[in-house]
C-alpha positions as a printed NumPy array, in Angstrom:
array([[ 15.881,   8.565,  -4.541],
       [ 18.742,   7.662,  -2.214],
       [ 17.478,   9.965,   0.527],
       [ 14.056,   8.276,   0.408],
       [ 15.626,   4.823,   0.495],
       [ 17.919,   5.569,   3.426],
       [ 15.627,   7.655,   5.643],
       [ 14.464,   6.125,   8.916],
       [ 11.632,   3.639,   9.11 ],
       [  8.341,   5.101,  10.267],
       [  6.043,   3.172,  12.619],
       [  4.227,   1.034,  10.001],
       [  7.5  ,   0.062,   8.359],
       [  9.031,  -0.768,  11.739],
       [  5.962,  -2.881,  12.5  ],
       [  6.409,  -4.789,   9.219],
       [ 10.125,  -5.381,   9.704],
       [  9.737,  -6.458,  13.338],
       [  6.856,  -8.804,  12.478],
       [  8.534, -10.26 ,   9.384],
       [ 11.694, -10.889,  11.432],
       [  9.833, -13.244,  13.782],
       [  9.844, -17.016,  13.32 ],
       [  7.779, -18.248,  10.384],
       [  5.407, -20.18 ,  12.616],
       [  4.641, -17.029,  14.633],
       [  3.803, -14.701,  11.755],
       [  0.298, -15.939,  10.986],
       [ -1.121, -15.533,  14.491],
       [  0.594, -12.165,  14.937],
       [ -0.929, -10.885,  11.698],
       [ -4.421, -12.089,  12.612],
       [ -4.284, -10.566,  16.097],
       [ -2.38 ,  -7.329,  15.518],
       [ -2.72 ,  -6.304,  11.864],
       [ -5.518,  -5.655,   9.37 ],
       [ -4.019,  -7.352,   6.294],
       [ -3.342, -10.96 ,   5.175],
       [  0.084, -12.51 ,   5.897],
       [  1.555, -13.3  ,   2.456],
       [  3.717, -10.19 ,   2.167],
       [  5.165, -10.772,   5.635],
       [  6.276, -14.234,   4.555],
       [  7.914, -12.743,   1.458],
       [  9.516, -10.055,   3.582],
       [ 10.732, -12.684,   6.048],
       [ 12.582, -14.508,   3.274],
       [ 13.935, -11.245,   1.869],
       [ 15.253, -10.138,   5.276],
       [ 16.866, -13.519,   5.892],
       [ 18.889, -13.043,   2.686],
       [ 19.539,  -9.294,   2.524],
       [ 19.133,  -8.122,   6.139],
       [ 16.71 ,  -5.7  ,   7.791],
       [ 18.389,  -2.411,   6.843],
       [ 16.322,   0.321,   5.225],
       [ 17.783,   0.001,   1.726],
       [ 17.64 ,  -3.809,   1.74 ],
       [ 14.03 ,  -4.124,   2.884],
       [ 12.676,  -1.248,   0.787],
       [ 14.247,  -2.78 ,  -2.311],
       [ 11.559,  -5.475,  -2.234],
       [  8.838,  -2.834,  -2.602],
       [ 10.87 ,  -1.17 ,  -5.362],
       [ 10.928,  -4.479,  -7.218],
       [  7.135,  -4.704,  -7.043],
       [  6.86 ,  -1.086,  -8.228],
       [  8.858,  -2.028, -11.313],
       [  6.402,  -4.878, -11.848],
       [  3.554,  -2.347, -11.691],
       [  5.276,  -0.376, -14.459],
       [  5.828,  -3.563, -16.477],
       [  2.199,  -4.705, -16.3  ],
       [  0.925,  -1.209, -17.096],
       [  3.079,  -1.4  , -20.224],
       [  1.666,  -4.822, -21.084],
       [ -1.891,  -3.565, -20.605],
       [ -1.423,  -0.279, -22.473],
       [  1.268,  -1.25 , -25.003],
       [  2.681,   2.216, -24.421],
       [  6.135,   2.926, -22.987],
       [  5.072,   6.506, -22.306],
       [  2.043,   5.44 , -20.257],
       [  4.2  ,   2.977, -18.312],
       [  6.815,   5.671, -17.696],
       [  4.129,   8.08 , -16.494],
       [  2.985,   5.508, -13.928],
       [  6.564,   4.776, -12.917],
       [  7.259,   8.458, -12.273],
       [  4.05 ,   9.199, -10.388],
       [  5.258,  10.792,  -7.112],
       [  2.605,   9.135,  -4.936],
       [  3.25 ,   5.643,  -6.279],
       [  6.969,   6.313,  -5.968],
       [  6.682,   6.974,  -2.251],
       [  5.189,   3.519,  -1.746],
       [  7.802,   2.012,  -4.046],
       [ 10.313,   3.025,  -1.379],
       [  8.318,   1.981,   1.675],
       [  8.819,  -1.33 ,   3.467],
       [  5.126,  -2.207,   3.325],
       [  2.874,  -4.35 ,   1.132],
       [  1.186,  -1.662,  -0.986],
       [  3.328,  -1.943,  -4.126],
       [  3.115,  -5.741,  -3.966],
       [ -0.683,  -5.47 ,  -3.721],
       [ -0.792,  -3.195,  -6.777],
       [  1.546,  -5.37 ,  -8.831],
       [ -0.409,  -8.569,  -8.107],
       [ -3.751,  -6.98 ,  -9.039],
       [ -2.348,  -5.666, -12.322],
       [ -0.719,  -9.032, -13.027],
       [ -4.028, -10.819, -12.448],
       [ -5.743,  -8.464, -14.901],
       [ -3.055,  -8.773, -17.583],
       [ -2.751, -12.563, -17.48 ],
       [ -6.528, -12.918, -17.688],
       [ -6.666, -10.678, -20.749],
       [ -3.791, -12.685, -22.239],
       [ -5.864, -15.835, -21.612],
       [ -3.215, -17.219, -19.253],
       [ -5.793, -18.212, -16.703],
       [ -3.556, -20.275, -14.428],
       [ -1.205, -17.352, -13.973],
       [ -4.136, -14.991, -13.529],
       [ -5.606, -17.203, -10.818],
       [ -2.236, -17.442,  -9.075],
       [ -1.783, -13.664,  -9.086],
       [ -5.325, -12.938,  -7.94 ],
       [ -5.043, -15.517,  -5.154],
       [ -1.74 , -13.969,  -4.051],
       [ -3.33 , -10.502,  -4.108],
       [ -6.2  , -11.723,  -1.911],
       [ -3.622, -13.008,   0.584],
       [ -1.662,  -9.728,   0.423],
       [ -4.33 ,  -7.09 ,   1.092],
       [ -7.989,  -7.362,   2.099],
       [ -8.938,  -4.608,  -0.364],
       [ -7.897,  -6.926,  -3.192],
       [-11.422,  -8.36 ,  -2.855],
       [-12.862,  -5.082,  -4.145],
       [-10.803,  -5.328,  -7.33 ],
       [-11.173,  -9.094,  -7.73 ],
       [-14.963,  -9.146,  -7.426],
       [-15.344,  -6.037,  -9.609],
       [-13.135,  -7.614, -12.271],
       [-14.995, -10.935, -12.12 ],
       [-18.408,  -9.242, -12.434],
       [-17.335,  -6.935, -15.262],
       [-15.98 ,  -9.905, -17.202],
       [-18.812, -12.266, -16.177],
       [-16.251, -14.985, -15.693],
       [-16.124, -18.293, -13.856],
       [-12.514, -18.87 , -14.852],
       [-11.261, -17.25 , -11.626],
       [-13.006, -19.747,  -9.333],
       [ -9.664, -21.241,  -8.131],
       [ -8.496, -17.801,  -6.955],
       [-11.861, -17.276,  -5.256],
       [-11.545, -20.546,  -3.336],
       [ -7.949, -19.877,  -2.264],
       [ -8.806, -16.34 ,  -1.199],
       [-11.908, -17.48 ,   0.674],
       [ -9.714, -19.5  ,   3.043],
       [ -8.498, -16.188,   4.505],
       [-11.956, -14.641,   4.971],
       [-12.66 , -15.923,   8.522],
       [ -9.429, -14.297,   9.694],
       [-10.156, -11.119,   7.724],
       [-13.5  , -10.934,   9.519],
       [-11.687, -10.978,  12.868],
       [ -9.511,  -8.081,  11.745],
       [-12.46 ,  -6.032,  10.449],
       [-14.399,  -6.691,  13.658],
       [-11.566,  -5.122,  15.646],
       [-11.745,  -2.037,  13.438],
       [-15.46 ,  -1.822,  14.088],
       [-14.771,  -1.778,  17.831],
       [-12.702,   1.36 ,  17.492],
       [-10.222,   1.885,  14.672],
       [ -7.938,   4.799,  13.956],
       [ -9.62 ,   5.734,  10.668],
       [-12.325,   8.391,  10.701],
       [-15.515,   8.161,   8.667],
       [-15.409,   9.466,   5.1  ],
       [-17.604,  12.53 ,   4.898],
       [-18.821,  14.886,   2.212],
       [-19.505,  14.337,  -1.438],
       [-16.079,  15.766,  -2.368],
       [-14.257,  12.716,  -0.97 ],
       [-13.226,  11.773,  -4.516],
       [-11.511,  15.148,  -5.004],
       [ -9.566,  14.676,  -1.77 ],
       [ -8.435,  11.293,  -3.058],
       [ -7.332,  12.757,  -6.398],
       [ -5.156,  15.231,  -4.516],
       [ -3.598,  12.437,  -2.477],
       [ -2.981,  10.297,  -5.569],
       [ -1.121,  13.059,  -7.383],
       [  0.561,  15.234,  -4.686],
       [  1.321,  17.9  ,  -7.289],
       [ -1.614,  20.384,  -7.866],
       [ -1.072,  20.57 , -11.633],
       [ -1.011,  16.784, -11.814],
       [ -4.264,  16.708,  -9.829],
       [ -6.059,  18.873, -12.39 ],
       [ -4.598,  16.886, -15.274],
       [ -5.848,  13.659, -13.722],
       [ -9.286,  15.216, -13.165],
       [ -9.439,  16.286, -16.814],
       [ -8.389,  12.821, -17.895],
       [-11.037,  11.253, -15.656],
       [-13.871,  13.496, -16.869],
       [-12.924,  12.993, -20.518],
       [-12.698,   9.219, -20.142],
       [-16.04 ,   8.921, -18.344],
       [-17.733,   9.889, -21.605],
       [-16.699,   6.491, -22.967],
       [-16.029,   4.32 , -19.897],
       [-14.058,   1.126, -20.447],
       [-13.833,  -1.948, -18.226],
       [-10.379,  -0.817, -17.138],
       [-11.765,   2.555, -16.067],
       [-14.654,   0.98 , -14.175],
       [-12.207,  -1.358, -12.459],
       [-10.262,   1.709, -11.335],
       [-13.299,   3.642, -10.052],
       [-15.704,   1.11 ,  -8.545],
       [-13.466,  -0.169,  -5.686],
       [-12.968,   3.34 ,  -4.198],
       [-16.713,   3.931,  -4.462],
       [-17.437,   0.637,  -2.695],
       [-14.874,   1.433,   0.009],
       [-16.495,   4.825,   0.531],
       [-19.958,   3.261,   0.872],
       [-18.657,   0.699,   3.397],
       [-16.997,   3.495,   5.366],
       [-20.203,   5.499,   5.46 ],
       [-22.572,   2.673,   6.308],
       [-20.511,   0.232,   8.371],
       [-16.88 ,   0.582,   9.486],
       [-14.336,   3.259,   8.445],
       [-11.918,   1.572,   6.033],
       [-11.333,   4.229,   3.362],
       [ -7.684,   5.137,   2.894],
       [ -6.05 ,   5.977,  -0.414],
       [ -3.065,   3.68 ,   0.   ],
       [ -5.473,   0.755,   0.464],
       [ -6.671,   1.598,  -3.046],
       [ -3.249,   1.855,  -4.69 ],
       [ -4.159,  -0.22 ,  -7.805],
       [ -6.732,   2.431,  -8.746],
       [ -4.133,   5.014,  -9.756],
       [ -2.146,   2.991, -12.346],
       [ -5.431,   1.602, -13.69 ],
       [ -6.901,   5.1  , -13.982],
       [ -3.822,   6.501, -15.727],
       [ -3.644,   3.535, -18.101],
       [ -7.376,   3.671, -18.905],
       [ -7.326,   7.426, -19.498],
       [ -4.176,   7.631, -21.552],
       [ -5.237,   4.679, -23.683],
       [ -8.151,   6.821, -24.891],
       [ -6.271,  10.146, -24.998],
       [ -2.734,   9.182, -25.983],
       [ -1.806,  12.759, -26.91 ],
       [ -2.236,  13.756, -23.268],
       [  0.429,  11.23 , -22.254],
       [  3.289,  13.583, -23.155],
       [  2.017,  16.417, -20.943],
       [  1.063,  13.988, -18.185],
       [  4.506,  12.37 , -18.371],
       [  6.38 ,  15.692, -18.231],
       [  4.44 ,  16.931, -15.19 ],
       [  4.884,  13.556, -13.484],
       [  8.62 ,  13.748, -14.108],
       [  8.827,  17.204, -12.518],
       [  6.828,  16.048,  -9.496],
       [  9.014,  12.949,  -9.304],
       [ 12.164,  15.083,  -9.114],
       [ 10.552,  17.244,  -6.447],
       [  9.523,  14.358,  -4.191],
       [ 12.993,  12.799,  -4.424],
       [ 14.454,  15.949,  -2.894],
       [ 12.308,  15.632,   0.22 ],
       [ 12.616,  13.736,   3.476],
       [  9.171,  12.378,   4.219],
       [  9.747,  10.503,   7.488],
       [ 11.043,  11.557,  10.946],
       [ 14.764,  10.977,  11.566],
       [ 14.203,   8.326,  14.239],
       [ 17.47 ,   6.511,  13.557],
       [ 19.497,   9.608,  14.355],
       [ 17.336,  10.508,  17.372],
       [ 17.678,   7.038,  18.893],
       [ 21.441,   7.037,  18.295],
       [ 21.708,  10.318,  20.225],
       [ 19.618,   8.914,  23.091],
       [ 21.761,   5.777,  23.257],
       [ 24.898,   7.89 ,  23.576],
       [ 23.533,  10.05 ,  26.399],
       [ 21.431,   7.628,  28.444],
       [ 22.695,   6.713,  31.92 ],
       [ 22.619,   3.235,  33.43 ],
       [ 19.755,   4.021,  35.832],
       [ 17.551,   5.748,  33.236],
       [ 14.72 ,   4.388,  31.105],
       [ 13.314,   5.615,  27.781],
       [  9.653,   6.589,  27.436],
       [  8.023,   7.521,  24.146],
       [  5.655,  10.428,  24.649],
       [  3.37 ,   9.096,  21.906],
       [  2.528,   5.346,  21.791],
       [  2.648,   5.469,  17.992],
       [  6.408,   6.12 ,  18.149],
       [  7.128,   2.976,  20.158],
       [  7.775,   0.597,  17.265],
       [ 10.381,   2.56 ,  15.316],
       [ 12.11 ,   3.513,  18.576],
       [ 12.209,  -0.16 ,  19.587],
       [ 13.589,  -1.185,  16.199],
       [ 16.502,   1.236,  16.332],
       [ 17.226,   0.595,  20.009],
       [ 17.867,  -3.063,  19.182],
       [ 21.216,  -2.186,  17.637],
       [ 22.274,  -0.452,  20.863],
       [ 21.021,  -3.148,  23.237],
       [ 18.708,  -0.705,  25.021],
       [ 15.344,  -1.984,  23.755],
       [ 14.432,  -3.499,  27.139],
       [ 14.612,  -0.036,  28.69 ],
       [ 11.904,   1.329,  26.395],
       [  8.427,   2.119,  27.729],
       [  5.47 ,   4.073,  26.424],
       [  2.484,   5.978,  27.705],
       [ -0.837,   4.327,  26.942],
       [ -3.692,   5.638,  24.889],
       [ -6.694,   6.822,  26.921],
       [ -8.738,   3.802,  28.033],
       [ -5.873,   1.295,  27.79 ],
       [ -4.794,  -0.599,  30.883],
       [ -1.797,  -2.609,  29.702]])
């Protein structure tokens, strides 16, 4: 765990930390023009950084807190400590629990919205759903699916609050349509590829597949809520603009595990044991490039007349972040992508 917490930021994390460190009044326009998500998490991250600093452990602790909330709400939905523990130890979810991005917050808010609605705490449910819609654009897939499955009008306040972001979300999606970095989803086995991403461990992949197939015999609302958003995202990617990426669908995995193990509780022990083994394995790995150490070496060796150029534009952000501590960030340049002129 400590090695994952303390490893260097990668480019998306550096982007988040640099953006969240800007003045509050600047964050909204920067998010609209340069990101593809709503701004709420950046405001939360801004406050967190102002209190605890921008170091790797400090900033990633916010995502860890939201991961613990995911575990808590899975427990509240399933009433099973074992199911909650299985979700908490999932190696894929754990990686995002220790990443300075909004994915764990997105998952926690969606699960909170579901739980509070089922508990008939509609004000809290509306607040959580509205926050989710202002945290990640894919929250709309889960919100609308949930509202349709439950045939409810009680979430109208969340709908109205979320709708205020839609004009800006449209701007972000339009930029993706002009040439994004995601490729089109192809092939009918896309769901199998996603299962492998969700689980990391091959044995866990097959266990999740078995759980999915068995549960589909008697589908519940929770299961449909887990499966329909990925299907919708796949259809959008095929017919309109490529948007399908597993981490954008993070709430699906805890929902799928909870829905499956609620029906087949005996499988929870095996699922939990395999998850624990995969959890131990992933905590022994370094999953991100050692940019902090590389930049420190460059700062020690660079001469006064030299500049720094990143060979790949995608490495600019994390290099810039770490150069700030050495005072050399103004000497950083990057090659452009083909077709760029500035």
